[in-house]
Structure formats: C-alpha cells, structure tokens
Amino acid sequence: MPSTAAVSALQTLTLGVDIGTSAVRVMAVTAEGHVAAAASMPLASSVHTGGHHEQEPAIWWDAVCFTLQYVAKQLGRLSDAVHGISVCGTSGTLVCAASDGTPLRPAIMYDDGRASREGAELNDLADSTQFGASFSLAKALWVLRHEPDIFDQTEYLLHPADWVIGRLTGYYGISDWGNSLKMGYDVESICWPAWLDRLPAIRSRLPFVVAPGTIIGVVDGVSGFPARLPVVAGTTDGVASCIASGLSKPGDFNVTLGTTLVFKAMSSVPLYDLFGRIYSHRLPGNLWLPGAASNTGCAWIADAFPSADLPAMDKAAEAVLPTSHIAYPLVVDGERFPFRCPEARGFVEPAAEGLELYAANLQGTACLERLGYDVLDSFAGCHGGSVFSAGGGSQSDVWMQLRADVSGRIIHRPACTEAAFGAATLAAAGTIADSPQDAFKSMARIDRTFTPERQRAYEEPFARFCSALELRGFFRPRPRQAP
C-alpha cells in the first residue's frame, strides 16, 4: 500500500465499505486506483445452528464506524479529499427493519438453508428466475410464514449494503440492481415483476431500486470526513470484486479461482439459459455481468495435497506439462457449470499420484475453465476476450501461464480485487468519474499479465478432456443456446 505522502498530490479519493461475512473492510482509493488507506475489523458474532446462519446487523455498524474512523486517522488532512462513499455486502442476506431502520431480528445470512421450501414455491410463481434458499426473497417468505409477528412490524426488507447506507443517510427503503436481484427484481425491465403482486405483504415492503453508482443521499461529517459526503448506491460483494478486477468492455471475463471456479463475463446483453446455469447482474451504462460457478476449483489441493510445498510443486509440474493424464478434479459430487450434471464425479485417467496427479489437476482445471469460456461465448456471440483473474489460485505464476496457454486468452492478475476496492470504484462512478466505465477502467491496476505461449500444445489434451466428459454423459460438446 502506498503511503499517504505518495498520493497526497492526487487529492481525489473515494471510500469503499465491504460488509463481509467475517469482517468489515474499508478502503480509501485514489482516482488512479492507488489504495491510500485501509482498515478492517473482524465480525466474530455469527450463529450457526442446524443449517441456520444469523448475524446481528448492529455489529456491522459498529465495525463500519470503527474502520471509517481508523481510515480517517490514516489519511489525516487527506480525508478532506474524499468525494464519495459506497457500500457492498453479501448477496441474499436478509434484514427485516422497522420504519426507523431498527433491525427486528438477526439478519438471515446468504448461506442459510432454512427457506428451501419457500424457494420451490417461488419457482411455481415466478416467470423465469430460478429461486433457492440462498435468495433473500425466499427468506422473506419464510419470515412471513414462520415469524408473522416479526413480519408485521417490518417496514423494509433489505440487504446488508442497503441497511448500512440507510444508517449513513437516513433513507432505509432503497436498494440497488445487484442486491435486489435475489429479492426477485427484474433487472432487464428495471422493475419489480408483476407476479410479486400475488405476494402483497412482501411486495409492499420491497425497497425502491436504483442503479449502482447512483447518489442516494449524504452523510454529515462521518468519522472525520467532509460534511455532506455523497453516499452512492453499491452492489453485492461479488459484483464489487468483479469491478475491482478491471474488466471494462464486452467480451472480458472476471474469474475467481478459489475453492470453486466462479465466472463473470461483461456483455452488452443479459444471458440466461434453460438449465439455470447462468444468471445476469446489470451494471450502469447498458452493460451486464452474466455469471456462473463451477464446483471445480482449488478444493482438490486441500483434498489431495494438504501439506505440500505448493510453489515447489508448481515448479516441478511446469517441467512435465502438458501431461498425457486427463483429469477432472471434482472433489464434491455434482457439477453446476459449464454443464449441469448432479451425477458428475471427478476422475483422472490413467491413474496418477504425486507430481503426475498434481500436474494433471492443474491442467484439468484449466481445461474446464476454457470450456466455461466457450459456453459463455456461445451465448454472448463473441470470442477471445481478456481474463482478469482473482482468487488464491491466481497467485501461482505457473498455473496462470498454464491457464493462458490452455484457453488461448490473455490473463491479467489485478493488483487488488477486494470488494471494498470495487465499492470505492462505484463511489467514484457516481461522483468524480465521467462515466461508470471510465471509473472501472482507470481505477483498476494490473500486477502481471500472462499471454499464451504454448496454445497448440494443449489443443489435443483439451479435445481428450471434452471427449472424456462426453463419454461419461456429463457434457455435450456443442452447447445449445436457450431460445
């Protein structure tokens, strides 16, 4: 992180707040994408019981106040150069708030599984969206059914970012496109869908929805920052991380290679398919973020190589790549993307262990990643966009180069992909930038770029990988676009 002195001449900063599951993080970022100050505070009070996951919103606010004050102290006189603040948070987390914003019960977190039956009921009502227990709308229906006294007192059905922005501005009944997607908002028509009128108790409590980057109000002198500081609508933490990575034009991809492999593509049109593999967030400027997630990612490393020296393994694997072993390193049962197949199981053929298995799994993950690009490109009608990669797997130079070689795409490793950075970018989009796209492009910074060097060497292994999936009935080699 650069020192305050290193950015003092720039004199233009915005703040991003990320309400995470385990911590709140705040970043002050310059218009050129330099982090001038940052702070985080752990959130230790989460309750997990029998598939339920709850958290008190009050601890979010305490952490927001603490981290903002800490960042203000770091900035010193530069705090006067802050021009806006925005907030992102977990997608699908539900806050039931009274008319004055007071939470009426602990927030039901994004991964709480109690509302699976309500999700199925919503699928019978909805026109197209595929609901599940992770959706905030399903959680709202659960509260209506199981806690009617709480629901009767509820004035606003909100998400973490909505609620924190309400604390900052005093306006509680406002949300954004990204967070409202899991409440059932129609981001294509930019309205609440008509079928929600069949749930009048819920419909009357839904927030007013604005585009991410819209100024909602002002906060008067919070924690040492300028009076009447503009507060800008945020988005989900996943979308904010995507914005932070740097993709800025249709055809670009953001891929997070963590425990799972998460794709987001930038598109000029929304993308959906009949099998529910793809969903689309909406961005300002008539841009979309179609997204999908594979159950394959880095989980195989902890499963098969829990105590390995990974840098040393990477270096050794580099010498044996490409490998003749074909691997699909799926640890759990079932796959979501690039094909939906509950019966999918991991495999390696012929059998391998040690370094051979490690190299095969590196290559197999890269092959599945390429397949994901092909599927998303077939829906979007484009090909060959650059990739902006995040997640723990992106820290391996060997794996990054392998992924570039297998996919034939330029892959960038951004300097910062934290959601708080993306929230600061949205704050800039609503205050100091000429357009959201200008903010997305000018603030993201690249740590290193990997270009394809051995693409031809991986064409035959990739073809064999696809054939192995097809032989097992997991995947059709020519995915058909939804009508």
Short mmCIF file of C-alpha atoms in Angstrom, two decimals:
data_model
loop_
_atom_site.label_atom_id
_atom_site.label_comp_id
_atom_site.label_asym_id
_atom_site.label_seq_id
_atom_site.Cartn_x
_atom_site.Cartn_y
_atom_site.Cartn_z
CA MET A 1 0.00 0.00 0.00
CA PRO A 2 1.45 3.41 -0.91
CA SER A 3 1.99 5.88 1.88
CA THR A 4 -0.26 8.88 2.35
CA ALA A 5 2.55 11.09 1.06
CA ALA A 6 2.67 9.10 -2.19
CA VAL A 7 -0.91 10.03 -3.04
CA SER A 8 -1.08 13.49 -1.48
CA ALA A 9 -0.71 15.27 -4.81
CA LEU A 10 -3.68 13.45 -6.35
CA GLN A 11 -6.22 14.99 -3.97
CA THR A 12 -9.14 12.87 -5.19
CA LEU A 13 -10.30 9.91 -3.11
CA THR A 14 -13.39 7.77 -2.66
CA LEU A 15 -14.30 5.30 0.08
CA GLY A 16 -15.49 1.72 -0.30
CA VAL A 17 -17.07 -0.32 2.50
CA ASP A 18 -17.43 -4.10 2.30
CA ILE A 19 -19.80 -5.83 4.75
CA GLY A 20 -18.33 -9.33 4.61
CA THR A 21 -19.31 -12.48 6.46
CA SER A 22 -16.31 -12.45 8.79
CA ALA A 23 -15.14 -8.82 8.66
CA VAL A 24 -15.94 -5.29 7.59
CA ARG A 25 -13.29 -3.67 5.39
CA VAL A 26 -12.90 -0.05 4.30
CA MET A 27 -10.59 1.31 1.60
CA ALA A 28 -9.77 4.86 0.55
CA VAL A 29 -8.76 4.76 -3.13
CA THR A 30 -7.46 7.44 -5.48
CA ALA A 31 -8.94 8.12 -8.91
CA GLU A 32 -5.89 6.31 -10.36
CA GLY A 33 -6.52 3.18 -8.30
CA HIS A 34 -3.94 3.56 -5.54
CA VAL A 35 -5.02 2.43 -2.07
CA ALA A 36 -4.30 5.40 0.20
CA ALA A 37 -5.59 3.82 3.41
CA ALA A 38 -7.40 0.68 4.53
CA ALA A 39 -8.76 -0.90 7.69
CA SER A 40 -10.72 -4.00 8.67
CA MET A 41 -12.50 -5.27 11.76
CA PRO A 42 -13.44 -8.92 12.35
CA LEU A 43 -17.07 -9.91 12.87
CA ALA A 44 -16.95 -12.68 15.44
CA SER A 45 -20.66 -12.94 16.30
CA SER A 46 -22.24 -15.39 13.87
CA VAL A 47 -24.71 -18.06 14.96
CA HIS A 48 -24.73 -21.40 13.08
CA THR A 49 -27.35 -23.93 14.20
CA GLY A 50 -28.92 -26.72 12.19
CA GLY A 51 -28.41 -25.15 8.77
CA HIS A 52 -29.32 -21.68 10.07
CA HIS A 53 -26.84 -18.81 9.90
CA GLU A 54 -27.64 -15.46 11.51
CA GLN A 55 -25.76 -12.27 12.41
CA GLU A 56 -26.75 -9.10 14.26
CA PRO A 57 -26.67 -6.01 11.97
CA ALA A 58 -25.60 -3.88 14.93
CA ILE A 59 -22.12 -5.45 14.79
CA TRP A 60 -21.83 -4.37 11.14
CA TRP A 61 -22.49 -0.77 12.09
CA ASP A 62 -20.03 -0.82 14.98
CA ALA A 63 -17.38 -2.21 12.64
CA VAL A 64 -18.19 0.36 9.93
CA CYS A 65 -17.80 3.22 12.39
CA PHE A 66 -14.52 1.83 13.74
CA THR A 67 -12.95 1.22 10.33
CA LEU A 68 -14.03 4.60 8.95
CA GLN A 69 -12.52 6.34 11.95
CA TYR A 70 -9.30 4.36 11.55
CA VAL A 71 -9.05 5.22 7.84
CA ALA A 72 -9.69 8.89 8.60
CA LYS A 73 -6.79 8.87 11.07
CA GLN A 74 -4.53 7.25 8.46
CA LEU A 75 -5.45 9.88 5.88
CA GLY A 76 -5.10 12.86 8.19
CA ARG A 77 -5.57 16.04 6.18
CA LEU A 78 -6.19 13.95 3.04
CA SER A 79 -9.60 12.98 4.45
CA ASP A 80 -10.77 16.34 3.09
CA ALA A 81 -10.08 14.97 -0.42
CA VAL A 82 -12.72 12.22 -0.10
CA HIS A 83 -15.55 12.83 -2.61
CA GLY A 84 -17.91 9.90 -2.01
CA ILE A 85 -18.58 6.61 -0.25
CA SER A 86 -20.30 3.40 -1.34
CA VAL A 87 -21.11 0.08 0.33
CA CYS A 88 -21.26 -3.54 -0.84
CA GLY A 89 -22.32 -6.65 1.04
CA THR A 90 -23.20 -10.32 0.84
CA SER A 91 -25.79 -11.30 -1.76
CA GLY A 92 -29.03 -12.81 -0.48
CA THR A 93 -28.65 -11.83 3.20
CA LEU A 94 -31.97 -10.51 4.59
CA VAL A 95 -32.50 -7.69 7.09
CA CYS A 96 -36.03 -7.10 8.44
CA ALA A 97 -36.11 -3.45 9.53
CA ALA A 98 -38.71 -1.30 11.29
CA SER A 99 -39.79 2.11 9.98
CA ASP A 100 -36.85 3.79 11.77
CA GLY A 101 -34.39 1.23 10.43
CA THR A 102 -34.11 -0.81 13.62
CA PRO A 103 -33.45 -4.49 12.83
CA LEU A 104 -36.29 -6.62 14.21
CA ARG A 105 -34.36 -9.90 14.25
CA PRO A 106 -30.85 -11.06 13.39
CA ALA A 107 -30.05 -10.97 9.68
CA ILE A 108 -30.61 -14.27 7.90
CA MET A 109 -27.33 -14.81 6.10
CA TYR A 110 -26.81 -15.65 2.44
CA ASP A 111 -25.90 -19.31 3.09
CA ASP A 112 -28.77 -20.02 5.50
CA GLY A 113 -30.66 -23.06 4.21
CA ARG A 114 -33.99 -22.81 6.02
CA ALA A 115 -36.01 -21.40 3.09
CA SER A 116 -35.61 -24.22 0.55
CA ARG A 117 -39.35 -24.98 0.56
CA GLU A 118 -40.16 -21.28 0.06
CA GLY A 119 -37.71 -21.16 -2.84
CA ALA A 120 -39.55 -24.03 -4.52
CA GLU A 121 -42.87 -22.22 -4.01
CA LEU A 122 -41.47 -19.08 -5.60
CA ASN A 123 -40.39 -21.09 -8.64
CA ASP A 124 -44.04 -22.00 -9.17
CA LEU A 125 -44.97 -18.30 -9.13
CA ALA A 126 -42.04 -16.74 -10.97
CA ASP A 127 -41.87 -16.15 -14.69
CA SER A 128 -38.26 -17.21 -15.21
CA THR A 129 -35.97 -16.73 -12.20
CA GLN A 130 -34.83 -19.93 -10.51
CA PHE A 131 -35.11 -19.35 -6.74
CA GLY A 132 -33.45 -21.24 -3.95
CA ALA A 133 -32.85 -20.94 -0.21
CA SER A 134 -29.95 -18.53 -0.84
CA PHE A 135 -32.34 -15.89 -2.23
CA SER A 136 -33.43 -13.09 0.10
CA LEU A 137 -36.98 -13.31 -1.29
CA ALA A 138 -37.25 -16.94 -0.15
CA LYS A 139 -36.02 -15.87 3.30
CA ALA A 140 -38.62 -13.07 3.40
CA LEU A 141 -41.36 -15.59 2.61
CA TRP A 142 -40.02 -17.81 5.39
CA VAL A 143 -40.25 -14.95 7.92
CA LEU A 144 -43.79 -14.19 6.75
CA ARG A 145 -44.79 -17.83 7.29
CA HIS A 146 -42.85 -18.67 10.46
CA GLU A 147 -42.43 -15.35 12.29
CA PRO A 148 -45.62 -13.39 11.48
CA ASP A 149 -45.24 -11.06 14.48
CA ILE A 150 -41.80 -10.00 13.26
CA PHE A 151 -43.04 -9.63 9.71
CA ASP A 152 -45.99 -7.45 10.78
CA GLN A 153 -43.55 -4.98 12.35
CA THR A 154 -41.27 -5.00 9.29
CA GLU A 155 -41.35 -1.87 7.14
CA TYR A 156 -38.36 -2.64 4.92
CA LEU A 157 -36.92 -5.87 3.52
CA LEU A 158 -33.27 -5.03 2.98
CA HIS A 159 -29.76 -6.37 2.40
CA PRO A 160 -26.60 -5.51 4.37
CA ALA A 161 -25.45 -2.78 1.97
CA ASP A 162 -28.98 -1.28 1.89
CA TRP A 163 -29.17 -1.20 5.68
CA VAL A 164 -25.73 0.36 6.20
CA ILE A 165 -26.48 3.01 3.56
CA GLY A 166 -29.69 3.66 5.49
CA ARG A 167 -27.66 4.22 8.66
CA LEU A 168 -25.41 6.63 6.77
CA THR A 169 -28.16 8.64 5.05
CA GLY A 170 -31.37 8.04 7.00
CA TYR A 171 -33.01 6.59 3.84
CA TYR A 172 -33.75 2.93 4.51
CA GLY A 173 -36.10 1.91 1.72
CA ILE A 174 -33.53 1.98 -1.12
CA SER A 175 -31.56 -0.81 -2.78
CA ASP A 176 -29.59 -1.39 -5.98
CA TRP A 177 -29.82 -3.68 -9.00
CA GLY A 178 -27.20 -6.13 -7.72
CA ASN A 179 -28.59 -6.75 -4.24
CA SER A 180 -32.22 -6.72 -5.40
CA LEU A 181 -31.65 -9.48 -7.95
CA LYS A 182 -32.08 -12.15 -5.24
CA MET A 183 -35.17 -10.37 -3.96
CA GLY A 184 -36.78 -11.08 -7.35
CA TYR A 185 -36.11 -7.73 -9.06
CA ASP A 186 -36.33 -7.82 -12.86
CA VAL A 187 -33.01 -6.21 -13.83
CA GLU A 188 -33.83 -6.47 -17.53
CA SER A 189 -37.09 -4.49 -17.33
CA ILE A 190 -35.79 -2.44 -14.34
CA CYS A 191 -38.88 -3.03 -12.21
CA TRP A 192 -40.38 -5.42 -9.70
CA PRO A 193 -42.12 -8.17 -11.71
CA ALA A 194 -45.93 -8.30 -11.81
CA TRP A 195 -46.06 -11.81 -10.33
CA LEU A 196 -44.88 -10.38 -6.98
CA ASP A 197 -48.33 -8.77 -6.66
CA ARG A 198 -49.51 -12.25 -5.71
CA LEU A 199 -47.46 -11.78 -2.51
CA PRO A 200 -48.88 -8.40 -1.42
CA ALA A 201 -47.45 -8.48 2.12
CA ILE A 202 -43.95 -8.85 0.70
CA ARG A 203 -44.50 -6.55 -2.28
CA SER A 204 -45.45 -3.62 -0.03
CA ARG A 205 -42.17 -3.92 1.91
CA LEU A 206 -39.77 -4.10 -1.03
CA PRO A 207 -37.27 -1.24 -1.46
CA PHE A 208 -37.07 1.37 -4.21
CA VAL A 209 -34.30 0.23 -6.55
CA VAL A 210 -31.65 2.40 -8.25
CA ALA A 211 -28.62 1.74 -10.44
CA PRO A 212 -25.29 1.05 -8.71
CA GLY A 213 -23.36 4.32 -8.67
CA THR A 214 -26.45 6.48 -8.06
CA ILE A 215 -26.14 9.12 -5.34
CA ILE A 216 -28.71 8.23 -2.66
CA GLY A 217 -28.05 10.96 -0.13
CA VAL A 218 -25.34 12.48 2.02
CA VAL A 219 -23.83 11.73 5.39
CA ASP A 220 -22.93 14.72 7.51
CA GLY A 221 -19.32 14.62 8.66
CA VAL A 222 -18.98 10.90 9.39
CA SER A 223 -15.84 9.96 11.28
CA GLY A 224 -13.72 12.94 10.29
CA PHE A 225 -14.65 13.06 6.60
CA PRO A 226 -16.12 16.09 4.78
CA ALA A 227 -19.58 17.31 5.74
CA ARG A 228 -22.41 16.23 3.44
CA LEU A 229 -20.30 13.47 1.90
CA PRO A 230 -22.25 11.87 -1.02
CA VAL A 231 -23.36 8.28 -0.42
CA VAL A 232 -23.55 6.20 -3.60
CA ALA A 233 -25.56 3.03 -4.22
CA GLY A 234 -23.37 -0.06 -4.10
CA THR A 235 -23.86 -3.68 -5.12
CA THR A 236 -23.12 -7.22 -3.96
CA ASP A 237 -19.64 -8.16 -2.80
CA GLY A 238 -19.22 -10.49 -5.78
CA VAL A 239 -20.04 -7.80 -8.33
CA ALA A 240 -17.85 -5.29 -6.47
CA SER A 241 -14.89 -7.70 -6.62
CA CYS A 242 -15.53 -8.13 -10.32
CA ILE A 243 -15.49 -4.36 -10.86
CA ALA A 244 -12.26 -4.12 -8.88
CA SER A 245 -10.57 -6.65 -11.17
CA GLY A 246 -10.61 -4.32 -14.18
CA LEU A 247 -12.85 -5.79 -16.85
CA SER A 248 -14.45 -2.88 -18.71
CA LYS A 249 -15.71 -4.00 -22.13
CA PRO A 250 -17.98 -6.71 -23.55
CA GLY A 251 -16.14 -9.97 -24.01
CA ASP A 252 -13.91 -9.57 -20.96
CA PHE A 253 -14.07 -12.11 -18.13
CA ASN A 254 -13.51 -11.99 -14.40
CA VAL A 255 -12.67 -15.42 -13.00
CA THR A 256 -12.14 -16.21 -9.34
CA LEU A 257 -10.13 -19.39 -8.86
CA GLY A 258 -10.78 -20.18 -5.22
CA THR A 259 -12.34 -23.25 -3.63
CA THR A 260 -14.73 -23.10 -6.58
CA LEU A 261 -14.30 -21.56 -10.03
CA VAL A 262 -16.54 -18.51 -10.50
CA PHE A 263 -17.06 -16.83 -13.88
CA LYS A 264 -18.38 -13.37 -14.66
CA ALA A 265 -18.40 -12.00 -18.20
CA MET A 266 -19.04 -8.46 -19.35
CA SER A 267 -21.74 -8.35 -22.01
CA SER A 268 -23.91 -5.83 -23.83
CA VAL A 269 -26.94 -8.11 -23.34
CA PRO A 270 -28.19 -10.28 -20.45
CA LEU A 271 -27.56 -14.01 -20.80
CA TYR A 272 -29.72 -16.84 -19.46
CA ASP A 273 -30.22 -20.49 -20.30
CA LEU A 274 -32.97 -23.01 -19.72
CA PHE A 275 -30.88 -25.08 -17.31
CA GLY A 276 -30.31 -22.28 -14.77
CA ARG A 277 -26.53 -22.33 -15.21
CA ILE A 278 -26.22 -18.63 -15.99
CA TYR A 279 -27.60 -15.54 -14.25
CA SER A 280 -27.03 -11.89 -15.15
CA HIS A 281 -26.31 -8.88 -12.98
CA ARG A 282 -26.85 -5.44 -14.50
CA LEU A 283 -24.27 -2.65 -14.47
CA PRO A 284 -24.68 1.06 -15.28
CA GLY A 285 -24.06 2.02 -18.89
CA ASN A 286 -26.15 -0.74 -20.50
CA LEU A 287 -23.65 -3.41 -19.51
CA TRP A 288 -24.30 -6.82 -17.99
CA LEU A 289 -22.40 -9.35 -15.89
CA PRO A 290 -23.56 -12.84 -16.82
CA GLY A 291 -22.23 -15.20 -14.19
CA ALA A 292 -21.87 -18.87 -13.42
CA ALA A 293 -19.96 -21.06 -10.99
CA SER A 294 -18.33 -24.48 -11.22
CA ASN A 295 -17.92 -26.79 -8.24
CA THR A 296 -14.39 -27.38 -9.52
CA GLY A 297 -11.62 -25.02 -8.44
CA CYS A 298 -8.83 -25.29 -5.87
CA ALA A 299 -10.59 -27.66 -3.48
CA TRP A 300 -8.61 -30.60 -4.85
CA ILE A 301 -5.39 -29.09 -3.48
CA ALA A 302 -6.55 -29.24 0.15
CA ASP A 303 -8.09 -32.66 -0.51
CA ALA A 304 -5.10 -34.37 -2.15
CA PHE A 305 -2.11 -32.19 -1.20
CA PRO A 306 -2.92 -30.73 2.24
CA SER A 307 0.68 -30.25 3.40
CA ALA A 308 2.52 -29.87 0.08
CA ASP A 309 5.03 -27.12 -0.69
CA LEU A 310 2.90 -25.64 -3.47
CA PRO A 311 5.50 -23.31 -5.04
CA ALA A 312 7.88 -26.27 -5.28
CA MET A 313 5.12 -28.46 -6.71
CA ASP A 314 4.28 -25.76 -9.26
CA LYS A 315 7.91 -25.57 -10.38
CA ALA A 316 8.18 -29.35 -10.70
CA ALA A 317 4.85 -29.58 -12.57
CA GLU A 318 5.96 -26.93 -15.06
CA ALA A 319 8.58 -29.38 -16.37
CA VAL A 320 6.03 -32.16 -17.11
CA LEU A 321 3.28 -30.03 -18.67
CA PRO A 322 1.40 -30.71 -20.85
CA THR A 323 0.64 -34.10 -19.31
CA SER A 324 -0.97 -37.07 -21.02
CA HIS A 325 -3.15 -37.69 -17.97
CA ILE A 326 -6.70 -36.36 -18.32
CA ALA A 327 -8.19 -35.15 -15.06
CA TYR A 328 -11.46 -33.63 -13.97
CA PRO A 329 -10.55 -32.68 -10.37
CA LEU A 330 -14.05 -32.50 -8.88
CA VAL A 331 -13.98 -33.18 -5.13
CA VAL A 332 -17.72 -32.97 -4.39
CA ASP A 333 -20.49 -34.84 -6.20
CA GLY A 334 -22.30 -32.94 -8.97
CA GLU A 335 -21.47 -30.02 -11.25
CA ARG A 336 -23.19 -26.64 -11.87
CA PHE A 337 -21.20 -25.16 -14.77
CA PRO A 338 -20.18 -25.32 -17.61
CA PHE A 339 -22.62 -28.20 -17.57
CA ARG A 340 -25.31 -29.05 -15.05
CA CYS A 341 -24.95 -32.67 -14.00
CA PRO A 342 -25.83 -33.95 -10.50
CA GLU A 343 -24.19 -37.27 -11.37
CA ALA A 344 -20.80 -35.76 -12.26
CA ARG A 345 -17.81 -37.27 -10.45
CA GLY A 346 -14.13 -36.42 -10.57
CA PHE A 347 -11.69 -38.67 -12.39
CA VAL A 348 -8.13 -38.99 -13.65
CA GLU A 349 -7.12 -41.33 -16.45
CA PRO A 350 -4.85 -43.15 -16.49
CA ALA A 351 -4.50 -43.27 -12.70
CA ALA A 352 -1.87 -40.94 -11.29
CA GLU A 353 -0.40 -39.87 -7.97
CA GLY A 354 2.14 -37.43 -6.62
CA LEU A 355 3.55 -34.95 -9.12
CA GLU A 356 1.72 -36.59 -12.04
CA LEU A 357 -1.63 -36.13 -10.28
CA TYR A 358 -0.78 -32.55 -9.30
CA ALA A 359 0.11 -31.59 -12.87
CA ALA A 360 -2.95 -33.40 -14.26
CA ASN A 361 -5.23 -31.50 -11.89
CA LEU A 362 -3.66 -28.15 -12.76
CA GLN A 363 -4.23 -28.94 -16.44
CA GLY A 364 -7.73 -30.36 -15.87
CA THR A 365 -8.89 -27.24 -14.02
CA ALA A 366 -7.54 -25.09 -16.87
CA CYS A 367 -9.40 -27.26 -19.41
CA LEU A 368 -12.66 -26.87 -17.50
CA GLU A 369 -12.05 -23.12 -17.35
CA ARG A 370 -11.63 -23.00 -21.14
CA LEU A 371 -14.85 -24.96 -21.52
CA GLY A 372 -16.59 -22.33 -19.37
CA TYR A 373 -15.37 -19.55 -21.66
CA ASP A 374 -16.59 -21.46 -24.70
CA VAL A 375 -20.07 -21.93 -23.20
CA LEU A 376 -20.43 -18.29 -22.16
CA ASP A 377 -19.08 -17.08 -25.51
CA SER A 378 -21.60 -19.26 -27.34
CA PHE A 379 -24.41 -17.45 -25.51
CA ALA A 380 -22.93 -13.98 -25.91
CA GLY A 381 -21.94 -14.41 -29.56
CA CYS A 382 -18.36 -13.24 -29.01
CA HIS A 383 -14.94 -14.80 -28.54
CA GLY A 384 -11.45 -14.13 -27.27
CA GLY A 385 -11.89 -11.52 -24.55
CA SER A 386 -9.25 -10.95 -21.91
CA VAL A 387 -9.47 -12.53 -18.47
CA PHE A 388 -8.98 -10.72 -15.16
CA SER A 389 -8.23 -13.40 -12.59
CA ALA A 390 -8.62 -13.37 -8.80
CA GLY A 391 -8.60 -15.94 -6.01
CA GLY A 392 -5.88 -17.97 -4.36
CA GLY A 393 -5.12 -19.99 -7.50
CA SER A 394 -4.19 -16.78 -9.33
CA GLN A 395 -1.12 -16.33 -7.12
CA SER A 396 0.60 -19.22 -8.91
CA ASP A 397 2.57 -17.93 -11.90
CA VAL A 398 2.86 -21.46 -13.29
CA TRP A 399 -0.90 -22.02 -13.11
CA MET A 400 -1.63 -18.58 -14.58
CA GLN A 401 0.62 -19.30 -17.58
CA LEU A 402 -0.93 -22.77 -18.00
CA ARG A 403 -4.42 -21.24 -17.99
CA ALA A 404 -3.38 -18.72 -20.64
CA ASP A 405 -1.88 -21.48 -22.78
CA VAL A 406 -4.90 -23.81 -22.50
CA SER A 407 -7.51 -21.09 -23.10
CA GLY A 408 -5.55 -19.10 -25.69
CA ARG A 409 -6.50 -15.92 -23.83
CA ILE A 410 -4.57 -13.10 -22.24
CA ILE A 411 -4.97 -13.40 -18.47
CA HIS A 412 -4.32 -10.46 -16.16
CA ARG A 413 -3.67 -10.66 -12.44
CA PRO A 414 -5.11 -7.46 -10.94
CA ALA A 415 -3.28 -5.66 -8.16
CA CYS A 416 -6.40 -5.61 -5.98
CA THR A 417 -9.68 -7.49 -6.30
CA GLU A 418 -11.14 -6.72 -2.89
CA ALA A 419 -14.82 -5.88 -2.76
CA ALA A 420 -14.10 -2.68 -0.80
CA PHE A 421 -11.97 -1.50 -3.75
CA GLY A 422 -14.88 -2.19 -6.11
CA ALA A 423 -17.23 -0.25 -3.82
CA ALA A 424 -14.81 2.70 -3.91
CA THR A 425 -14.85 2.44 -7.70
CA LEU A 426 -18.66 2.71 -7.68
CA ALA A 427 -18.37 5.73 -5.39
CA ALA A 428 -16.08 7.30 -8.00
CA ALA A 429 -18.50 6.34 -10.78
CA GLY A 430 -21.23 8.34 -9.06
CA THR A 431 -19.16 11.36 -8.10
CA ILE A 432 -15.83 12.11 -9.80
CA ALA A 433 -15.74 9.98 -12.99
CA ASP A 434 -17.23 10.96 -16.36
CA SER A 435 -18.95 7.57 -16.59
CA PRO A 436 -19.02 4.24 -14.72
CA GLN A 437 -16.90 2.65 -17.45
CA ASP A 438 -14.24 5.36 -17.06
CA ALA A 439 -14.08 4.60 -13.34
CA PHE A 440 -13.91 0.82 -13.95
CA LYS A 441 -11.07 1.24 -16.43
CA SER A 442 -9.00 3.97 -14.78
CA MET A 443 -9.01 2.69 -11.20
CA ALA A 444 -8.17 -0.99 -11.75
CA ARG A 445 -4.45 -1.75 -11.84
CA ILE A 446 -2.72 -4.87 -13.17
CA ASP A 447 0.01 -6.69 -11.25
CA ARG A 448 1.08 -9.02 -14.09
CA THR A 449 -0.16 -10.18 -17.49
CA PHE A 450 0.20 -13.71 -18.91
CA THR A 451 -0.05 -14.25 -22.69
CA PRO A 452 -0.46 -17.63 -24.46
CA GLU A 453 2.89 -19.20 -25.35
CA ARG A 454 2.09 -22.91 -25.99
CA GLN A 455 -1.54 -22.92 -27.08
CA ARG A 456 -1.07 -25.58 -29.78
CA ALA A 457 0.46 -27.99 -27.28
CA TYR A 458 -2.84 -28.07 -25.34
CA GLU A 459 -5.32 -28.50 -28.20
CA GLU A 460 -5.10 -32.30 -28.16
CA PRO A 461 -5.31 -32.61 -24.33
CA PHE A 462 -8.32 -30.29 -24.32
CA ALA A 463 -10.07 -32.35 -27.01
CA ARG A 464 -9.43 -35.53 -24.99
CA PHE A 465 -10.72 -33.82 -21.85
CA CYS A 466 -14.00 -32.92 -23.60
CA SER A 467 -14.30 -36.44 -25.01
CA ALA A 468 -13.85 -37.94 -21.55
CA LEU A 469 -16.65 -35.75 -20.17
CA GLU A 470 -18.90 -36.64 -23.11
CA LEU A 471 -18.18 -40.37 -22.74
CA ARG A 472 -19.38 -40.22 -19.14
CA GLY A 473 -22.53 -38.35 -20.14
CA PHE A 474 -21.54 -35.18 -18.26
CA PHE A 475 -21.34 -32.79 -21.19
CA ARG A 476 -22.49 -32.25 -24.75
CA PRO A 477 -19.65 -30.82 -26.84
CA ARG A 478 -21.89 -28.28 -28.62
CA PRO A 479 -23.98 -26.44 -26.03
CA ARG A 480 -27.22 -25.13 -27.45
CA GLN A 481 -28.36 -21.58 -26.77
CA ALA A 482 -31.67 -21.13 -24.99
CA PRO A 483 -34.43 -19.91 -27.31
#
